[in-house]
Short mmCIF file of C-alpha atoms in Angstrom, two decimals:
data_model
loop_
_atom_site.label_atom_id
_atom_site.label_comp_id
_atom_site.label_asym_id
_atom_site.label_seq_id
_atom_site.Cartn_x
_atom_site.Cartn_y
_atom_site.Cartn_z
CA MET A 1 -102.31 -23.06 -162.31
CA SER A 2 -99.08 -21.13 -161.56
CA LEU A 3 -100.74 -20.27 -158.02
CA LEU A 4 -102.31 -23.81 -157.46
CA ARG A 5 -98.06 -24.98 -158.23
CA HIS A 6 -96.77 -22.77 -155.63
CA LEU A 7 -98.87 -23.68 -153.50
CA PHE A 8 -99.28 -27.66 -153.59
CA LEU A 9 -95.99 -28.37 -155.31
CA PRO A 10 -92.08 -27.93 -155.09
CA HIS A 11 -90.97 -25.48 -156.96
CA HIS A 12 -88.10 -22.72 -156.79
CA THR A 13 -90.91 -20.32 -156.39
CA ASN A 14 -91.36 -21.79 -153.14
CA ASN A 15 -88.01 -22.28 -152.14
CA GLN A 16 -88.72 -26.28 -153.31
CA ARG A 17 -90.96 -26.94 -150.51
CA ALA A 18 -95.06 -26.32 -151.76
CA ARG A 19 -96.56 -23.07 -149.75
CA ILE A 20 -98.60 -24.65 -147.20
CA LEU A 21 -96.13 -26.70 -145.79
CA HIS A 22 -94.39 -23.83 -144.80
CA PRO A 23 -94.86 -22.99 -140.61
CA THR A 24 -96.55 -19.60 -141.66
CA ALA A 25 -99.15 -21.12 -144.14
CA LEU A 26 -99.35 -23.62 -141.51
CA GLY A 27 -100.35 -21.82 -138.28
CA ILE A 28 -102.54 -19.60 -140.87
CA ILE A 29 -104.70 -23.28 -140.92
CA ILE A 30 -104.44 -23.99 -137.55
CA GLY A 31 -106.17 -20.28 -136.59
CA VAL A 32 -108.36 -20.45 -139.63
CA PHE A 33 -109.35 -23.86 -137.97
CA ALA A 34 -109.63 -22.33 -134.81
CA LEU A 35 -111.90 -19.44 -135.49
CA PHE A 36 -114.21 -22.27 -137.44
CA GLN A 37 -114.98 -23.62 -134.52
CA VAL A 38 -115.90 -20.51 -132.53
CA VAL A 39 -117.75 -19.61 -135.02
CA LEU A 40 -119.21 -23.05 -135.51
CA THR A 41 -119.68 -23.23 -131.38
CA GLN A 42 -121.77 -19.24 -131.65
CA ILE A 43 -123.79 -20.39 -134.32
CA THR A 44 -124.94 -23.80 -132.77
CA LYS A 45 -125.45 -21.72 -129.68
CA TYR A 46 -127.42 -19.13 -130.75
CA ASN A 47 -128.97 -19.92 -133.99
CA PRO A 48 -130.20 -23.52 -133.32
CA ASP A 49 -132.52 -22.98 -135.99
CA ILE A 50 -129.61 -22.35 -138.71
CA LEU A 51 -127.53 -25.30 -136.98
CA GLY A 52 -129.50 -27.71 -135.18
CA TYR A 53 -127.53 -29.43 -132.41
CA ALA A 54 -128.66 -33.48 -132.06
CA SER A 55 -127.03 -36.57 -131.91
CA GLN A 56 -127.68 -39.79 -134.37
CA ILE A 57 -127.66 -42.14 -131.14
CA SER A 58 -130.83 -43.83 -130.25
CA PRO A 59 -131.03 -45.26 -126.76
CA SER A 60 -132.52 -48.74 -128.69
CA GLU A 61 -129.67 -49.16 -130.91
CA ILE A 62 -126.80 -49.10 -127.88
CA VAL A 63 -128.96 -51.70 -126.89
CA ARG A 64 -129.03 -53.79 -130.01
CA LEU A 65 -124.84 -52.70 -130.43
CA THR A 66 -124.00 -54.42 -126.89
CA ASN A 67 -126.31 -57.37 -126.80
CA SER A 68 -124.59 -58.54 -130.22
CA GLN A 69 -121.26 -57.97 -128.57
CA ARG A 70 -122.48 -60.35 -125.94
CA ALA A 71 -124.13 -62.64 -128.26
CA ASP A 72 -120.83 -63.26 -129.85
CA GLN A 73 -119.38 -64.26 -126.39
CA GLY A 74 -122.41 -66.61 -126.48
CA LEU A 75 -123.89 -64.41 -123.38
CA PRO A 76 -127.62 -63.94 -122.78
CA ALA A 77 -129.12 -60.70 -124.57
CA LEU A 78 -130.17 -57.09 -121.77
CA LYS A 79 -133.20 -56.75 -121.37
CA MET A 80 -134.32 -52.90 -121.94
CA ASP A 81 -135.50 -51.56 -118.73
CA ALA A 82 -137.95 -48.39 -118.07
CA GLN A 83 -136.33 -47.69 -114.56
CA LEU A 84 -133.03 -48.21 -115.26
CA SER A 85 -133.46 -46.03 -119.05
CA ALA A 86 -135.15 -43.16 -116.48
CA ALA A 87 -132.35 -43.79 -114.04
CA ALA A 88 -129.89 -43.47 -116.71
CA ALA A 89 -131.90 -39.59 -118.02
CA GLN A 90 -131.84 -38.30 -114.61
CA LYS A 91 -127.87 -38.92 -114.50
CA ALA A 92 -127.33 -37.08 -117.77
CA SER A 93 -129.69 -34.63 -116.79
CA ASP A 94 -127.33 -34.37 -113.17
CA MET A 95 -124.65 -33.28 -115.33
CA PHE A 96 -125.67 -31.05 -117.70
CA ALA A 97 -127.83 -29.07 -114.40
CA LYS A 98 -124.25 -29.43 -112.31
CA ASN A 99 -121.97 -28.91 -114.94
CA TYR A 100 -119.77 -32.32 -113.89
CA TRP A 101 -118.19 -35.36 -116.25
CA ALA A 102 -117.88 -37.88 -113.75
CA HIS A 103 -119.34 -40.97 -112.48
CA ILE A 104 -119.99 -39.25 -108.74
CA SER A 105 -121.15 -35.55 -108.66
CA PRO A 106 -119.20 -32.96 -107.10
CA THR A 107 -122.00 -32.80 -104.47
CA GLY A 108 -121.22 -36.54 -103.54
CA THR A 109 -124.30 -38.31 -105.20
CA GLN A 110 -123.66 -41.84 -106.81
CA PRO A 111 -124.77 -43.25 -109.51
CA TRP A 112 -126.89 -45.51 -107.85
CA TYR A 113 -128.51 -42.34 -106.09
CA PHE A 114 -130.42 -42.55 -109.39
CA ILE A 115 -131.08 -46.44 -110.21
CA THR A 116 -133.23 -46.25 -107.01
CA GLY A 117 -134.94 -43.48 -106.95
CA SER A 118 -136.15 -44.70 -110.33
CA GLY A 119 -137.69 -47.26 -107.83
CA TYR A 120 -135.19 -50.26 -109.50
CA THR A 121 -134.34 -52.08 -106.43
CA TYR A 122 -130.88 -53.73 -107.27
CA ARG A 123 -128.18 -56.26 -106.25
CA TYR A 124 -125.80 -55.55 -108.54
CA ALA A 125 -125.32 -52.09 -110.75
CA GLY A 126 -122.61 -50.33 -112.90
CA GLU A 127 -122.15 -47.54 -115.23
CA ASN A 128 -120.81 -46.63 -118.24
CA LEU A 129 -120.84 -42.92 -119.44
CA ALA A 130 -119.71 -42.00 -123.06
CA ARG A 131 -119.32 -38.14 -124.37
CA ASP A 132 -118.59 -36.46 -127.96
CA PHE A 133 -119.59 -38.84 -130.05
CA ALA A 134 -121.44 -38.79 -133.27
CA ASP A 135 -123.07 -42.56 -134.11
CA PRO A 136 -124.00 -45.44 -131.45
CA ASN A 137 -121.31 -47.72 -132.92
CA SER A 138 -118.39 -45.38 -131.81
CA VAL A 139 -119.70 -45.59 -128.15
CA VAL A 140 -119.88 -49.02 -128.27
CA ASN A 141 -116.85 -49.49 -129.89
CA ALA A 142 -115.36 -47.02 -127.46
CA TRP A 143 -116.39 -48.96 -124.66
CA MET A 144 -115.32 -52.52 -126.15
CA ASP A 145 -111.65 -51.38 -126.37
CA SER A 146 -111.32 -50.19 -122.52
CA PRO A 147 -111.10 -53.75 -120.35
CA THR A 148 -113.42 -52.10 -117.61
CA HIS A 149 -115.78 -50.78 -119.85
CA ARG A 150 -115.92 -53.98 -121.53
CA GLU A 151 -116.27 -56.04 -118.02
CA ASN A 152 -119.90 -53.78 -117.94
CA ILE A 153 -120.87 -55.05 -121.57
CA MET A 154 -119.95 -58.66 -120.97
CA SER A 155 -120.40 -59.18 -117.27
CA ASN A 156 -122.77 -62.05 -116.53
CA ARG A 157 -124.09 -60.85 -113.69
CA TYR A 158 -126.46 -58.46 -115.43
CA SER A 159 -130.12 -58.96 -116.82
CA ASP A 160 -131.38 -55.61 -117.51
CA ILE A 161 -130.03 -52.22 -119.29
CA GLY A 162 -130.82 -49.03 -119.41
CA VAL A 163 -129.54 -46.29 -122.03
CA ALA A 164 -130.04 -42.32 -122.14
CA VAL A 165 -129.08 -40.16 -125.22
CA ILE A 166 -128.74 -36.23 -124.21
CA ASP A 167 -128.09 -33.29 -125.65
CA GLY A 168 -126.84 -29.93 -123.72
CA ASN A 169 -124.18 -28.03 -122.55
CA LEU A 170 -121.28 -29.21 -120.00
CA ASP A 171 -118.36 -26.82 -119.85
CA GLY A 172 -119.63 -24.14 -121.97
CA ARG A 173 -119.70 -26.72 -124.77
CA ASP A 174 -122.17 -28.43 -126.50
CA THR A 175 -122.18 -31.83 -126.37
CA THR A 176 -124.38 -35.21 -126.40
CA LEU A 177 -123.95 -37.69 -122.72
CA VAL A 178 -124.88 -41.62 -124.02
CA VAL A 179 -125.02 -42.84 -119.85
CA GLN A 180 -125.45 -46.84 -120.15
CA MET A 181 -126.55 -48.36 -116.82
CA PHE A 182 -126.25 -52.24 -116.04
CA GLY A 183 -128.84 -53.78 -112.88
CA THR A 184 -129.69 -57.11 -111.78
CA ARG A 185 -132.83 -57.15 -109.65
CA LEU A 186 -132.68 -58.23 -105.64
CA SER A 187 -134.87 -60.87 -106.32
CA GLU A 188 -133.27 -62.19 -109.03
CA GLY A 189 -129.40 -61.91 -107.73
CA ALA A 190 -129.21 -65.09 -105.78
CA ALA A 191 -129.81 -67.04 -108.79
CA LYS A 192 -127.70 -65.30 -111.11
CA VAL A 193 -124.67 -65.45 -108.54
CA SER A 194 -123.77 -67.60 -105.49
CA GLY A 195 -121.10 -67.91 -103.20
CA THR A 196 -119.13 -65.02 -104.55
CA SER A 197 -119.24 -61.40 -103.86
CA ALA A 198 -118.47 -58.77 -106.49
CA ALA A 199 -116.38 -56.07 -105.70
CA VAL A 200 -116.15 -52.14 -106.21
CA VAL A 201 -113.86 -52.02 -109.84
CA MET A 202 -112.66 -48.22 -110.17
CA ALA A 203 -109.79 -48.10 -112.95
CA LYS A 204 -107.23 -45.18 -112.48
CA ALA A 205 -106.88 -44.42 -116.71
CA PRO A 206 -107.62 -40.92 -117.03
CA VAL A 207 -110.88 -40.85 -118.63
CA ILE A 208 -111.61 -44.66 -118.61
CA ALA A 209 -113.36 -45.37 -115.08
CA PRO A 210 -116.84 -47.59 -115.08
CA THR A 211 -117.97 -49.04 -111.98
CA VAL A 212 -119.63 -51.88 -110.69
CA ILE A 213 -121.58 -52.12 -106.93
CA PRO A 214 -123.27 -55.33 -105.72
CA SER A 215 -125.26 -55.52 -102.59
CA PRO A 216 -126.10 -54.27 -99.59
CA PHE A 217 -127.08 -50.74 -100.80
CA PRO A 218 -124.60 -48.10 -100.17
CA THR A 219 -125.39 -46.71 -96.66
CA ALA A 220 -126.16 -43.71 -97.69
CA MET A 221 -128.61 -44.71 -100.13
CA PRO A 222 -131.80 -46.42 -98.36
CA ALA A 223 -133.70 -48.55 -101.09
CA THR A 224 -136.98 -46.38 -100.03
CA GLN A 225 -135.37 -43.08 -101.38
CA SER A 226 -136.89 -41.98 -104.64
CA PHE A 227 -136.64 -38.52 -106.59
CA THR A 228 -138.98 -36.84 -109.16
CA LEU A 229 -137.50 -37.56 -112.95
CA ALA A 230 -136.69 -34.77 -115.03
CA LYS A 231 -138.39 -34.33 -118.15
CA THR A 232 -135.78 -34.75 -120.90
CA GLU A 233 -136.76 -33.30 -124.53
CA ILE A 234 -134.82 -35.40 -127.38
CA PRO A 235 -134.24 -33.12 -130.14
CA PRO A 236 -135.23 -34.70 -133.62
CA VAL A 237 -132.36 -36.46 -135.53
CA SER A 238 -130.09 -34.21 -137.43
CA ASN A 239 -127.68 -35.41 -140.75
CA ILE A 240 -126.29 -31.68 -139.65
CA ASN A 241 -124.77 -31.52 -136.85
CA PRO A 242 -121.40 -29.46 -135.30
CA PHE A 243 -119.81 -33.63 -134.56
CA ASN A 244 -119.89 -34.24 -138.06
CA ILE A 245 -119.26 -30.60 -139.52
CA THR A 246 -116.18 -30.65 -137.21
CA ARG A 247 -115.08 -34.47 -138.05
CA VAL A 248 -115.54 -33.67 -142.41
CA VAL A 249 -113.94 -30.15 -142.05
CA SER A 250 -111.06 -32.13 -139.60
CA LEU A 251 -110.28 -35.38 -142.27
CA SER A 252 -109.83 -33.01 -145.19
CA ILE A 253 -107.07 -31.05 -143.39
CA LEU A 254 -105.52 -33.95 -142.44
CA GLY A 255 -106.46 -35.63 -145.77
CA LEU A 256 -105.04 -32.36 -148.01
CA LEU A 257 -101.58 -31.88 -146.06
CA ALA A 258 -101.02 -35.90 -146.21
CA ILE A 259 -101.34 -35.54 -150.22
CA VAL A 260 -99.29 -32.29 -150.22
CA LEU A 261 -96.81 -34.10 -147.93
CA LEU A 262 -97.00 -37.16 -149.91
CA VAL A 263 -96.12 -35.19 -153.05
CA ASP A 264 -93.28 -32.94 -152.01
CA VAL A 265 -91.67 -36.74 -151.12
CA ILE A 266 -91.65 -37.87 -154.66
CA VAL A 267 -91.08 -34.75 -155.98
CA VAL A 268 -88.00 -34.32 -153.70
CA ASN A 269 -86.87 -37.87 -154.33
CA GLN A 270 -87.09 -37.92 -158.49
CA LYS A 271 -85.43 -34.74 -158.18
CA LYS A 272 -82.60 -35.68 -156.18
CA LEU A 273 -82.96 -32.68 -153.79
CA TYR A 274 -81.39 -33.10 -150.32
CA ARG A 275 -83.68 -30.91 -147.96
CA TRP A 276 -83.54 -33.15 -144.96
CA ASN A 277 -83.05 -30.39 -142.45
CA SER A 278 -84.48 -30.06 -138.68
CA LYS A 279 -87.20 -27.91 -140.60
CA SER A 280 -88.06 -31.14 -142.11
CA MET A 281 -88.26 -33.20 -138.95
CA ALA A 282 -90.09 -29.95 -137.25
CA HIS A 283 -92.89 -30.40 -140.38
CA PHE A 284 -93.55 -33.70 -139.60
CA ILE A 285 -93.23 -33.43 -135.53
CA PHE A 286 -95.83 -30.36 -136.23
CA ILE A 287 -98.53 -32.43 -138.68
CA GLY A 288 -97.94 -35.43 -136.48
CA MET A 289 -99.37 -33.10 -133.61
CA LEU A 290 -102.26 -32.06 -136.47
CA ILE A 291 -102.56 -35.73 -136.78
CA VAL A 292 -103.34 -36.19 -132.76
CA ALA A 293 -104.85 -32.92 -132.24
CA ALA A 294 -107.90 -33.67 -134.32
CA THR A 295 -108.05 -37.56 -133.02
CA THR A 296 -108.75 -35.76 -129.93
CA ILE A 297 -111.54 -34.13 -131.45
CA ILE A 298 -113.35 -36.31 -133.68
CA ARG A 299 -113.17 -39.00 -130.75
CA GLY A 300 -115.63 -38.88 -127.79
CA GLN A 301 -114.59 -39.76 -124.41
CA ILE A 302 -115.69 -42.26 -122.42
CA LEU A 303 -115.62 -42.76 -118.79
#
């Protein structure tokens, strides 16, 4: 009991500050968490049967949530298109194979290469990307919170949608890529939009840059070009995966620190201890940095 009081409550044994809030203790927590991440990565990499890496994101649910957002705005539902889904799967496979996270590959291959290569002849096309998300709601909500990604989801230019969710290793780290492709076939484009031409949209935010492109086809990409689609194995859904484990551990650590800090403030006020100094401010800043770091880990990225 005395040990718990020493660790979590202001007391004369810890100089009236919970030991867990001391700089050395916070440093140990960071070190242990970093070691935990390394061990988790190694287990995932070398023992997939013990800790399988599998997403809980299904393409059909991404489509359903996307159409739900469109319905809220009175827009018609997008039709799931097998060719666009094949193009999305090939784009994800290409990112893993060439180890890049971008709309355009290091060799200059653009999204439209995969769309036309799947046999889909488009007038309008667009792409949204996401990675490091553990559930479909988080993916779609992140896209909707970004004005440029939202524009793709809500655009009345599109009739069709294709989605691929692929697990793999990117930059030496296991992750899940979600590729969402939109399109309107060339034969349908005139009926949807007349008298206007769509402009290429490339956002300039650091990790947000969905693109929209109109006809004609890119000069380097004739409509007849094709490629062989890679066969992609989708692992079974698992409730235990690195994303969920990292999320639980991160939130648990932050929750514990928040509770201890709150109790610390209450006890200090009750005892009338004046302890607001540079170290106190440093603790708040440090914990704030932990929150930012954990948020970055928990929340995925969109592009």
